[in-house]
CSV table of C-alpha atoms in Angstrom, one decimal:
chain,number,residue,atom,x,y,z
U,1,MET,CA,30.4,-30.3,-10.9
U,2,SER,CA,34.2,-30.6,-11.3
U,3,LEU,CA,37.2,-28.4,-11.5
U,4,PRO,CA,39.6,-28.9,-14.4
U,5,GLY,CA,42.2,-31.5,-13.3
U,6,GLY,CA,40.4,-32.1,-9.9
U,7,PRO,CA,37.4,-34.1,-8.4
U,8,ALA,CA,34.2,-33.0,-7.8
U,9,ILE,CA,33.0,-30.0,-5.4
U,10,GLY,CA,30.6,-30.6,-2.5
U,11,ALA,CA,31.3,-34.6,-2.7
U,12,ARG,CA,31.2,-36.2,1.0
U,13,SER,CA,33.4,-39.0,0.2
U,14,ARG,CA,37.1,-38.8,0.9
U,15,SER,CA,38.2,-39.7,-2.5
U,16,ALA,CA,36.4,-36.9,-4.0
U,17,ARG,CA,37.4,-34.3,-1.6
U,18,LEU,CA,39.5,-32.0,-3.1
U,19,PRO,CA,43.1,-32.2,-1.8
U,20,ARG,CA,44.6,-29.2,0.3
U,21,ALA,CA,47.1,-28.4,-1.9
U,22,VAL,CA,44.3,-27.4,-4.3
U,23,VAL,CA,42.1,-25.8,-2.3
U,24,PRO,CA,42.8,-24.5,1.1
U,25,PRO,CA,40.3,-25.1,3.8
U,26,GLU,CA,39.1,-21.6,4.2
U,27,CYS,CA,38.1,-21.6,0.3
U,28,ALA,CA,36.7,-25.3,0.7
U,29,ALA,CA,34.2,-24.0,3.4
U,30,ALA,CA,32.7,-21.8,1.2
U,31,THR,CA,31.8,-24.2,-1.8
U,32,THR,CA,29.0,-26.0,-0.3
U,33,ARG,CA,25.7,-25.4,1.6
U,34,ARG,CA,23.6,-27.6,3.5
U,35,ILE,CA,19.4,-27.4,2.6
U,36,GLY,CA,18.5,-29.2,5.9
U,37,PRO,CA,20.3,-30.8,8.7
U,38,GLU,CA,20.3,-34.1,6.8
U,39,ALA,CA,20.6,-32.9,3.4
U,40,PRO,CA,23.8,-33.5,1.4
U,41,ALA,CA,26.0,-30.7,0.7
U,42,THR,CA,25.5,-29.0,-2.7
U,43,PRO,CA,28.0,-26.5,-4.4
U,44,THR,CA,27.0,-23.2,-4.4
U,45,LYS,CA,28.0,-20.7,-7.2
U,46,VAL,CA,29.8,-18.3,-5.2
U,47,GLY,CA,31.4,-21.2,-3.4
U,48,ILE,CA,32.7,-22.6,-7.0
U,49,ALA,CA,34.0,-19.4,-8.0
U,50,VAL,CA,36.0,-19.2,-4.9
U,51,ALA,CA,37.1,-22.5,-5.0
U,52,THR,CA,38.3,-22.2,-8.6
U,53,LEU,CA,40.3,-19.1,-8.2
U,54,CYS,CA,41.9,-20.8,-5.2
U,55,ALA,CA,42.8,-23.8,-7.2
U,56,VAL,CA,44.0,-21.9,-10.1
U,57,GLU,CA,46.4,-19.3,-8.0
U,58,PRO,CA,47.4,-20.3,-4.3
U,59,ARG,CA,47.4,-17.6,-1.8
U,60,PRO,CA,50.9,-16.2,-1.2
U,61,SER,CA,52.5,-16.2,2.3
U,62,LEU,CA,52.5,-12.6,4.0
U,63,ALA,CA,56.1,-12.3,3.7
U,64,GLU,CA,55.9,-12.7,0.1
U,65,THR,CA,53.5,-9.7,-0.3
U,66,GLN,CA,54.5,-7.5,2.2
U,67,PRO,CA,57.2,-4.8,0.7
U,68,ALA,CA,60.3,-4.0,2.8
U,69,LEU,CA,60.0,-0.9,4.6
U,70,THR,CA,62.6,1.6,3.8
U,71,ARG,CA,63.8,5.0,5.7
U,72,ALA,CA,61.4,6.8,3.4
U,73,GLY,CA,58.5,4.5,4.3
U,74,HIS,CA,58.9,4.6,7.7
U,75,ALA,CA,59.3,8.5,7.6
U,76,TRP,CA,55.9,8.9,5.6
U,77,ARG,CA,54.1,6.4,7.9
U,78,TYR,CA,55.1,8.2,11.0
U,79,ALA,CA,54.2,11.9,9.6
U,80,LEU,CA,50.8,10.6,9.0
U,81,CYS,CA,50.7,9.1,12.4
U,82,LEU,CA,51.6,12.6,13.7
U,83,ALA,CA,48.9,14.4,11.7
U,84,ILE,CA,46.3,11.9,13.1
U,85,SER,CA,47.6,12.5,16.6
U,86,ALA,CA,47.5,16.3,16.3
U,87,ALA,CA,43.8,16.2,14.8
U,88,VAL,CA,42.6,14.2,17.7
U,89,TRP,CA,44.4,15.9,20.5
U,90,GLN,CA,44.3,19.4,19.6
U,91,SER,CA,40.6,19.8,20.6
U,92,VAL,CA,41.5,18.9,24.0
U,93,ALA,CA,44.9,19.7,24.9
U,94,ALA,CA,44.7,23.1,26.0
U,95,ILE,CA,41.4,22.1,28.4
U,96,GLU,CA,43.7,19.5,29.7
U,97,TRP,CA,46.7,21.6,30.2
U,98,ARG,CA,44.5,24.1,32.3
U,99,GLU,CA,42.4,21.8,34.0
U,100,GLN,CA,43.7,18.4,34.2
U,101,ARG,CA,47.3,18.5,33.8
U,102,LEU,CA,47.8,15.1,34.7
U,103,LEU,CA,45.7,13.7,32.1
U,104,PHE,CA,47.7,15.7,29.7
U,105,VAL,CA,50.9,14.2,30.7
U,106,ALA,CA,49.5,10.9,30.7
U,107,GLU,CA,48.4,11.3,27.2
U,108,LEU,CA,52.0,12.4,26.2
U,109,VAL,CA,53.4,9.3,27.9
U,110,LEU,CA,51.4,6.8,26.6
U,111,GLY,CA,51.4,8.3,23.0
U,112,ALA,CA,55.5,8.3,23.1
U,113,CYS,CA,55.2,4.8,24.2
U,114,ALA,CA,52.6,3.8,21.3
U,115,TYR,CA,55.2,5.6,18.9
U,116,VAL,CA,57.8,3.4,20.2
U,117,LEU,CA,55.9,0.1,20.0
U,118,VAL,CA,54.3,0.8,16.7
U,119,HIS,CA,57.8,0.5,15.1
U,120,PHE,CA,57.6,-3.5,16.0
U,121,ARG,CA,54.2,-4.0,14.5
U,122,ARG,CA,55.4,-6.5,12.1
U,123,ARG,CA,56.9,-9.0,14.6
U,124,ALA,CA,53.4,-9.3,16.7
U,125,PRO,CA,51.1,-7.7,14.7
U,126,VAL,CA,47.9,-8.3,16.8
U,127,PRO,CA,49.2,-7.8,20.4
U,128,ILE,CA,51.1,-4.8,19.2
U,129,ALA,CA,47.5,-3.3,17.7
U,130,LEU,CA,45.7,-4.6,20.7
U,131,ALA,CA,48.2,-2.7,23.3
U,132,ILE,CA,48.2,0.5,21.4
U,133,ALA,CA,44.5,0.3,21.1
U,134,ALA,CA,44.5,0.2,25.0
U,135,MET,CA,46.7,3.1,25.2
U,136,SER,CA,44.6,5.4,22.9
U,137,ALA,CA,41.7,4.7,25.2
U,138,LEU,CA,43.1,7.0,27.3
U,139,SER,CA,45.7,9.1,25.0
U,140,GLY,CA,44.7,11.1,21.9
U,141,VAL,CA,48.4,11.2,20.9
U,142,ALA,CA,48.1,7.4,20.7
U,143,ALA,CA,45.7,7.8,18.1
U,144,GLY,CA,48.3,7.9,15.1
U,145,PRO,CA,49.9,4.6,16.4
U,146,ALA,CA,46.8,2.6,16.9
U,147,THR,CA,45.4,3.8,13.3
U,148,LEU,CA,48.8,2.7,11.5
U,149,ALA,CA,48.8,-0.8,13.9
U,150,ALA,CA,45.2,-1.5,12.9
U,151,VAL,CA,45.7,-0.9,9.2
U,152,SER,CA,48.8,-2.9,9.2
U,153,VAL,CA,46.5,-5.8,10.8
U,154,ALA,CA,44.2,-5.2,8.3
U,155,THR,CA,46.4,-5.9,5.4
U,156,ARG,CA,47.0,-9.4,6.5
U,157,ARG,CA,43.3,-10.0,5.5
U,158,ASP,CA,42.6,-12.5,8.3
U,159,PRO,CA,39.0,-11.9,9.1
U,160,ARG,CA,39.2,-12.6,12.9
U,161,GLN,CA,42.3,-10.5,13.4
U,162,VAL,CA,40.2,-7.5,11.5
U,163,ILE,CA,37.3,-8.0,13.7
U,164,THR,CA,39.1,-8.3,17.0
U,165,VAL,CA,41.3,-5.2,16.0
U,166,GLY,CA,38.5,-3.5,14.5
U,167,ALA,CA,36.3,-4.0,17.7
U,168,ALA,CA,39.2,-2.9,19.9
U,169,ASN,CA,39.8,0.3,18.2
U,170,LEU,CA,36.0,0.9,18.1
U,171,ALA,CA,36.1,0.5,22.0
U,172,ALA,CA,39.2,2.7,22.7
U,173,ALA,CA,37.8,5.7,20.7
U,174,GLN,CA,34.3,5.5,22.6
U,175,THR,CA,36.3,5.3,25.9
U,176,TYR,CA,38.5,8.1,24.8
U,177,THR,CA,35.4,10.4,23.7
U,178,SER,CA,33.8,9.8,27.3
U,179,ILE,CA,36.5,10.4,29.3
U,180,ALA,CA,38.2,13.6,27.3
U,181,PRO,CA,36.9,17.0,28.1
U,182,LEU,CA,35.4,17.8,24.8
U,183,SER,CA,32.6,20.5,24.1
U,184,ASP,CA,29.2,19.7,22.4
U,185,ASN,CA,29.8,16.1,22.8
U,186,ASP,CA,26.6,14.2,21.1
U,187,PRO,CA,26.9,10.6,22.2
U,188,VAL,CA,25.1,9.5,18.9
U,189,ILE,CA,26.9,11.5,16.5
U,190,THR,CA,30.3,10.6,18.2
U,191,THR,CA,29.5,6.8,18.0
U,192,LEU,CA,28.7,7.0,14.6
U,193,VAL,CA,31.8,9.1,13.6
U,194,ASN,CA,33.9,6.2,15.6
U,195,ILE,CA,32.3,3.7,13.7
U,196,ALA,CA,32.8,5.2,10.5
U,197,VAL,CA,36.2,6.0,11.2
U,198,ASN,CA,37.2,2.6,12.2
U,199,ALA,CA,35.3,1.0,9.3
U,200,GLY,CA,37.2,3.1,6.9
U,201,MET,CA,40.6,2.3,8.5
U,202,MET,CA,40.3,-1.3,8.4
U,203,GLY,CA,38.7,-1.2,4.6
U,204,TRP,CA,41.8,0.7,3.8
U,205,GLY,CA,44.1,-1.9,5.3
U,206,LEU,CA,41.9,-4.6,3.4
U,207,TYR,CA,42.7,-2.7,0.1
U,208,ILE,CA,46.3,-2.2,0.8
U,209,GLY,CA,46.2,-6.0,1.4
U,210,SER,CA,44.4,-7.0,-1.8
U,211,ARG,CA,46.2,-4.6,-3.8
U,212,ARG,CA,49.4,-6.1,-2.8
U,213,GLU,CA,48.5,-9.8,-3.3
U,214,ILE,CA,47.3,-8.8,-6.8
U,215,ILE,CA,50.5,-7.2,-7.5
U,216,TRP,CA,52.4,-10.3,-6.2
U,217,THR,CA,50.3,-12.5,-8.4
U,218,LEU,CA,51.0,-10.4,-11.6
U,219,ARG,CA,54.8,-10.4,-10.8
U,220,THR,CA,54.8,-14.0,-10.0
U,221,ARG,CA,52.7,-14.8,-13.5
U,222,ALA,CA,55.2,-12.7,-15.3
U,223,GLU,CA,58.0,-14.2,-14.1
U,224,ARG,CA,56.3,-17.7,-14.8
U,225,ALA,CA,55.4,-16.7,-18.2
U,226,GLU,CA,59.3,-15.4,-18.8
U,227,ARG,CA,60.5,-18.8,-17.6
U,228,GLU,CA,58.1,-20.6,-19.6
U,229,GLN,CA,59.1,-18.4,-22.7
U,230,GLU,CA,62.7,-19.1,-22.1
U,231,LEU,CA,61.9,-23.0,-22.0
U,232,ARG,CA,59.9,-22.7,-25.1
U,233,VAL,CA,62.9,-20.9,-27.1
U,234,SER,CA,65.2,-23.2,-25.8
U,235,GLN,CA,63.1,-26.3,-26.8
U,236,ALA,CA,62.3,-24.8,-30.2
U,237,ARG,CA,66.3,-24.2,-30.8
U,238,THR,CA,66.7,-28.1,-29.5
U,239,THR,CA,64.2,-29.3,-31.7
U,240,GLU,CA,65.5,-26.9,-34.8
U,241,ARG,CA,68.9,-28.2,-34.2
U,242,ALA,CA,68.0,-32.0,-34.2
U,243,ARG,CA,65.9,-31.1,-37.7
U,244,ILE,CA,69.1,-29.6,-39.1
U,245,ALA,CA,71.4,-32.4,-38.2
U,246,ARG,CA,69.0,-34.9,-39.5
U,247,GLU,CA,68.8,-33.0,-42.6
U,248,MET,CA,72.4,-32.4,-43.2
U,249,HIS,CA,73.1,-36.4,-42.3
U,250,ASP,CA,70.7,-37.6,-44.8
U,251,VAL,CA,72.0,-35.4,-47.3
U,252,LEU,CA,75.5,-35.7,-47.2
U,253,ALA,CA,76.3,-39.0,-45.4
U,254,HIS,CA,75.2,-41.0,-48.3
U,255,ARG,CA,77.2,-38.8,-50.9
U,256,ILE,CA,80.2,-38.7,-48.5
U,257,THR,CA,80.3,-42.5,-47.9
U,258,GLN,CA,80.3,-42.9,-51.5
U,259,VAL,CA,83.4,-40.7,-52.3
U,260,SER,CA,85.0,-42.4,-49.3
U,261,MET,CA,84.6,-46.0,-50.5
U,262,GLN,CA,85.3,-45.2,-54.0
U,263,ALA,CA,88.6,-43.7,-53.1
U,264,GLY,CA,89.6,-46.4,-50.7
U,265,ALA,CA,89.0,-48.8,-53.7
U,266,LEU,CA,91.3,-46.8,-56.0
U,267,ALA,CA,93.9,-46.8,-53.5
U,268,PHE,CA,93.9,-50.4,-53.2
U,269,ARG,CA,94.2,-51.3,-56.9
U,270,ASP,CA,97.3,-51.3,-58.6
U,271,ASP,CA,96.1,-52.9,-62.0
U,272,LEU,CA,94.1,-50.1,-63.2
U,273,ASP,CA,95.3,-48.4,-66.3
U,274,GLY,CA,95.1,-44.4,-67.0
U,275,ASP,CA,91.4,-44.6,-68.6
U,276,ARG,CA,89.9,-46.6,-65.8
U,277,LEU,CA,91.6,-44.5,-63.1
U,278,ARG,CA,90.4,-41.6,-64.5
U,279,ASP,CA,86.8,-43.0,-64.7
U,280,GLY,CA,87.1,-43.7,-61.2
U,281,LEU,CA,88.2,-40.4,-60.2
U,282,ALA,CA,85.5,-38.7,-62.2
U,283,GLN,CA,83.1,-40.7,-60.5
U,284,ILE,CA,84.3,-39.5,-57.2
U,285,GLN,CA,84.0,-35.9,-58.4
U,286,GLY,CA,81.0,-36.3,-59.6
U,287,GLN,CA,79.7,-37.7,-56.2
U,288,ALA,CA,81.6,-34.6,-54.2
U,289,ASN,CA,79.8,-32.0,-56.7
U,290,ASP,CA,76.4,-33.9,-56.1
U,291,ALA,CA,77.2,-33.5,-52.2
U,292,LEU,CA,78.1,-29.7,-52.6
U,293,HIS,CA,74.9,-29.0,-54.6
U,294,GLU,CA,72.6,-30.9,-52.3
U,295,LEU,CA,74.6,-29.0,-49.2
U,296,ARG,CA,73.7,-25.7,-50.8
U,297,ASP,CA,70.0,-26.7,-51.2
U,298,VAL,CA,69.7,-27.8,-47.5
U,299,LEU,CA,71.4,-24.4,-46.4
U,300,GLY,CA,69.1,-22.4,-48.8
U,301,VAL,CA,66.0,-23.9,-47.3
U,302,LEU,CA,67.3,-23.2,-43.7
U,303,ARG,CA,67.9,-19.4,-45.0
U,304,GLU,CA,64.6,-18.9,-46.6
U,305,ASP,CA,61.3,-18.2,-45.0
U,306,ASP,CA,59.4,-19.6,-47.8
U,307,PRO,CA,60.3,-23.4,-48.1
U,308,GLY,CA,58.8,-23.2,-51.7
U,309,THR,CA,61.6,-20.9,-53.0
U,310,PRO,CA,62.1,-21.7,-56.9
U,311,THR,CA,65.7,-21.9,-56.2
U,312,ALA,CA,65.5,-25.0,-53.9
U,313,ARG,CA,65.4,-28.3,-55.7
U,314,PRO,CA,62.5,-30.5,-55.3
U,315,GLN,CA,62.7,-33.0,-52.4
U,316,PRO,CA,63.0,-36.9,-53.0
U,317,THR,CA,59.7,-38.8,-53.2
U,318,TYR,CA,58.8,-42.5,-53.4
U,319,ALA,CA,59.5,-42.6,-57.1
U,320,ASP,CA,62.9,-41.3,-56.9
U,321,ILE,CA,63.9,-44.6,-54.7
U,322,ALA,CA,64.5,-46.7,-58.1
U,323,ALA,CA,67.1,-44.1,-59.2
U,324,LEU,CA,68.6,-44.6,-55.8
U,325,VAL,CA,68.9,-48.2,-56.3
U,326,ASP,CA,70.1,-47.7,-59.7
U,327,GLU,CA,73.2,-45.4,-58.7
U,328,ALA,CA,74.2,-47.7,-56.0
U,329,ARG,CA,74.2,-50.6,-58.4
U,330,SER,CA,76.1,-48.6,-60.6
U,331,LEU,CA,78.8,-48.3,-58.0
U,332,GLY,CA,79.3,-51.9,-57.5
U,333,LEU,CA,76.8,-52.7,-54.7
U,334,ASP,CA,74.6,-55.8,-55.4
U,335,VAL,CA,71.1,-54.5,-54.6
U,336,ASP,CA,67.6,-56.5,-55.1
U,337,PHE,CA,64.6,-54.2,-55.0
U,338,ALA,CA,61.3,-55.5,-54.8
U,339,ASP,CA,58.6,-53.0,-55.1
U,340,ASP,CA,55.4,-54.6,-54.0
U,341,LEU,CA,53.6,-51.3,-53.3
U,342,ASP,CA,49.9,-50.5,-54.2
U,343,ALA,CA,50.6,-48.7,-57.5
U,344,THR,CA,47.0,-47.7,-57.7
U,345,THR,CA,47.2,-44.7,-55.0
U,346,PRO,CA,50.2,-42.4,-55.2
U,347,VAL,CA,52.2,-42.1,-52.1
U,348,PRO,CA,52.0,-38.9,-50.4
U,349,PRO,CA,55.0,-36.9,-50.6
U,350,ALA,CA,55.9,-36.5,-46.7
U,351,THR,CA,55.6,-40.3,-46.5
U,352,GLY,CA,57.6,-41.1,-49.7
U,353,ARG,CA,60.5,-38.6,-48.8
U,354,THR,CA,60.8,-40.7,-45.4
U,355,VAL,CA,60.9,-43.9,-47.0
U,356,TYR,CA,63.5,-42.6,-49.5
U,357,ARG,CA,65.4,-41.7,-46.6
U,358,ILE,CA,65.4,-45.0,-44.9
U,359,VAL,CA,66.4,-46.7,-48.0
U,360,GLN,CA,69.2,-44.0,-48.5
U,361,GLU,CA,70.4,-44.3,-44.9
U,362,GLY,CA,70.1,-48.5,-45.3
U,363,ILE,CA,72.4,-48.3,-48.6
U,364,THR,CA,74.9,-46.1,-46.6
U,365,ASN,CA,75.1,-48.3,-43.6
U,366,VAL,CA,75.7,-51.4,-46.0
U,367,ARG,CA,78.6,-49.5,-47.8
U,368,LYS,CA,80.1,-48.4,-44.5
U,369,HIS,CA,79.8,-51.2,-42.4
U,370,ALA,CA,79.1,-54.6,-44.7
U,371,PRO,CA,81.3,-53.7,-48.0
U,372,GLY,CA,80.8,-55.9,-50.5
U,373,SER,CA,77.6,-57.4,-49.2
U,374,ALA,CA,74.5,-57.8,-50.9
U,375,VAL,CA,71.2,-55.8,-49.7
U,376,ALA,CA,67.6,-56.7,-50.4
U,377,ILE,CA,65.1,-54.2,-50.3
U,378,ARG,CA,61.4,-54.8,-50.1
U,379,SER,CA,58.7,-52.5,-50.3
U,380,SER,CA,54.8,-53.2,-49.8
U,381,GLY,CA,51.7,-51.9,-48.4
U,382,ASP,CA,48.6,-50.0,-49.3
U,383,PRO,CA,46.3,-47.1,-48.2
U,384,ARG,CA,44.7,-49.0,-45.5
U,385,SER,CA,47.7,-51.1,-43.8
U,386,GLY,CA,50.3,-48.3,-44.4
U,387,ILE,CA,54.1,-48.9,-45.8
U,388,THR,CA,56.7,-51.4,-44.6
U,389,VAL,CA,60.3,-51.3,-46.1
U,390,THR,CA,62.5,-53.7,-45.4
U,391,LEU,CA,66.3,-53.9,-45.7
U,392,ALA,CA,68.4,-57.0,-45.0
U,393,ASN,CA,72.1,-57.7,-45.8
U,394,PRO,CA,74.5,-60.6,-44.6
U,395,LEU,CA,76.3,-59.6,-41.1
U,396,ALA,CA,79.7,-58.3,-41.9
U,397,GLU,CA,83.1,-59.1,-39.8
U,398,ARG,CA,83.4,-57.3,-36.5
U,399,ARG,CA,85.6,-54.6,-37.8
U,400,ARG,CA,85.0,-50.9,-39.0
U,401,PRO,CA,86.1,-50.1,-42.5
U,402,THR,CA,88.8,-47.7,-42.7
U,403,GLY,CA,87.8,-44.6,-44.2
U,404,ALA,CA,84.1,-44.9,-43.4
U,405,PRO,CA,83.9,-43.5,-39.7
U,406,GLY,CA,80.4,-43.2,-38.6
U,407,ALA,CA,79.2,-41.9,-34.9
U,408,GLY,CA,75.9,-44.3,-35.1
U,409,LEU,CA,73.7,-41.2,-35.5
U,410,GLY,CA,71.7,-42.1,-38.9
U,411,LEU,CA,69.7,-44.6,-37.3
U,412,VAL,CA,69.1,-42.5,-34.4
U,413,GLY,CA,67.7,-39.8,-36.9
U,414,LEU,CA,66.0,-42.3,-38.8
U,415,ARG,CA,64.0,-43.6,-35.6
U,416,GLU,CA,63.3,-39.7,-34.8
U,417,ARG,CA,62.0,-39.1,-38.2
U,418,THR,CA,59.9,-42.1,-38.6
U,419,GLU,CA,58.4,-41.3,-35.0
U,420,LEU,CA,57.5,-38.2,-36.0
U,421,ARG,CA,55.7,-39.5,-39.2
U,422,GLY,CA,53.7,-41.7,-36.9
U,423,GLY,CA,55.5,-44.7,-37.6
U,424,ARG,CA,58.1,-47.3,-36.0
U,425,LEU,CA,61.6,-48.5,-36.8
U,426,ASP,CA,63.3,-51.7,-36.0
U,427,GLN,CA,66.6,-53.1,-36.3
U,428,ARG,CA,67.6,-56.9,-35.3
U,429,THR,CA,69.2,-59.7,-36.4
U,430,GLU,CA,67.9,-62.9,-38.0
U,431,GLY,CA,70.1,-65.7,-38.4
U,432,SER,CA,73.1,-64.4,-40.4
U,433,ALA,CA,71.5,-61.3,-41.6
U,434,PHE,CA,71.0,-57.6,-40.4
U,435,VAL,CA,67.4,-56.6,-41.0
U,436,LEU,CA,66.1,-52.7,-40.9
U,437,GLU,CA,62.4,-52.8,-40.9
U,438,ALA,CA,60.2,-49.6,-40.9
U,439,TRP,CA,56.3,-49.1,-41.0
U,440,LEU,CA,54.8,-45.8,-41.9
U,441,PRO,CA,51.2,-44.8,-42.0
U,442,TRP,CA,50.0,-44.1,-45.7
U,443,SER,CA,49.0,-40.4,-44.9
U,444,ALA,CA,52.1,-39.6,-42.8
């Protein structure tokens, strides 16, 4: 059996062993069992569950789960210790004062030392717990600090430490009850009571340790979920910004380039009469109005929750490429358009819109970077092979036309748009021509 993202449990080869970073050794030891001396290790249900939990959520360190002690925390812990010490010592204090004055003083001195020592229990938990347990064997006053030190060790949930300290406290309790001047001291009942008290004491410490670890795990998961949520929000914002930038560029770059090129042409024409000049200005005005309308459409779609709102104009399709080519020709661009696409099956709207944007950006780039050049556009394909669209134009001189600035973002946006549809975009130089070629799956 295999854990998600890990090798099989119980495999004996070195390559199949779970890495220590995934499953700690104490967890890996519980994952297998042997039927006989020579039998291979087989996974157990409990072992698989333990290993899975350890692999999913690593066990935190003690410093991460232990809360810092405040003054209030120290106060109530010492108050509880005093209550335990009083409950244990009150039954023998009067007798010791009358009959065993030396034992009375020894209990007070050892108890005071235990109260001082227990303050440093987190620095050396096991040695201090064992030392205080030894003091509690002769002093009932030390019973309170011994309880606090033992519970503190149990919160660490180390089986060997828990057993060692628990056994030491049980032996100390048995010793104290045997030497203390108690009346009606039944050895059997006293032993059972001592066992029950020590088991409850260590069990309470284990519960506190488990609770601290659960709280740490929940807090860590909440913090991790919050960080992941912030990352998802940031990624969503970045994706949305990129989408808006592509839409704005696709819609506006074509129109504004036309306005720029027409205005530049009019600026260099001194031989135009009034009528031809007015016609040119009217074309510029029409292109500017079209740009404004398309900008409003984009902003309207971004504002609306429902992209199918009737106020938005329909998105371009593959059939609109012919009108785009005619518009470019009417503005003086020499365009040769060959449509060899399979006409028996309509092009899906999403694919057609992407092809339209590719052709639109290609025509815009010719106007900006190679004005006056001819452009050849060829579209071919079918539902099985997909759609291939190619735009080729002669290479222009190495200069940037004035009035047609560009940041080179158009082709970047086209590449992103094409890849999002499962296609690819290639730009290259073939001889003296610049070629822009894109392929898209039919049902992108």
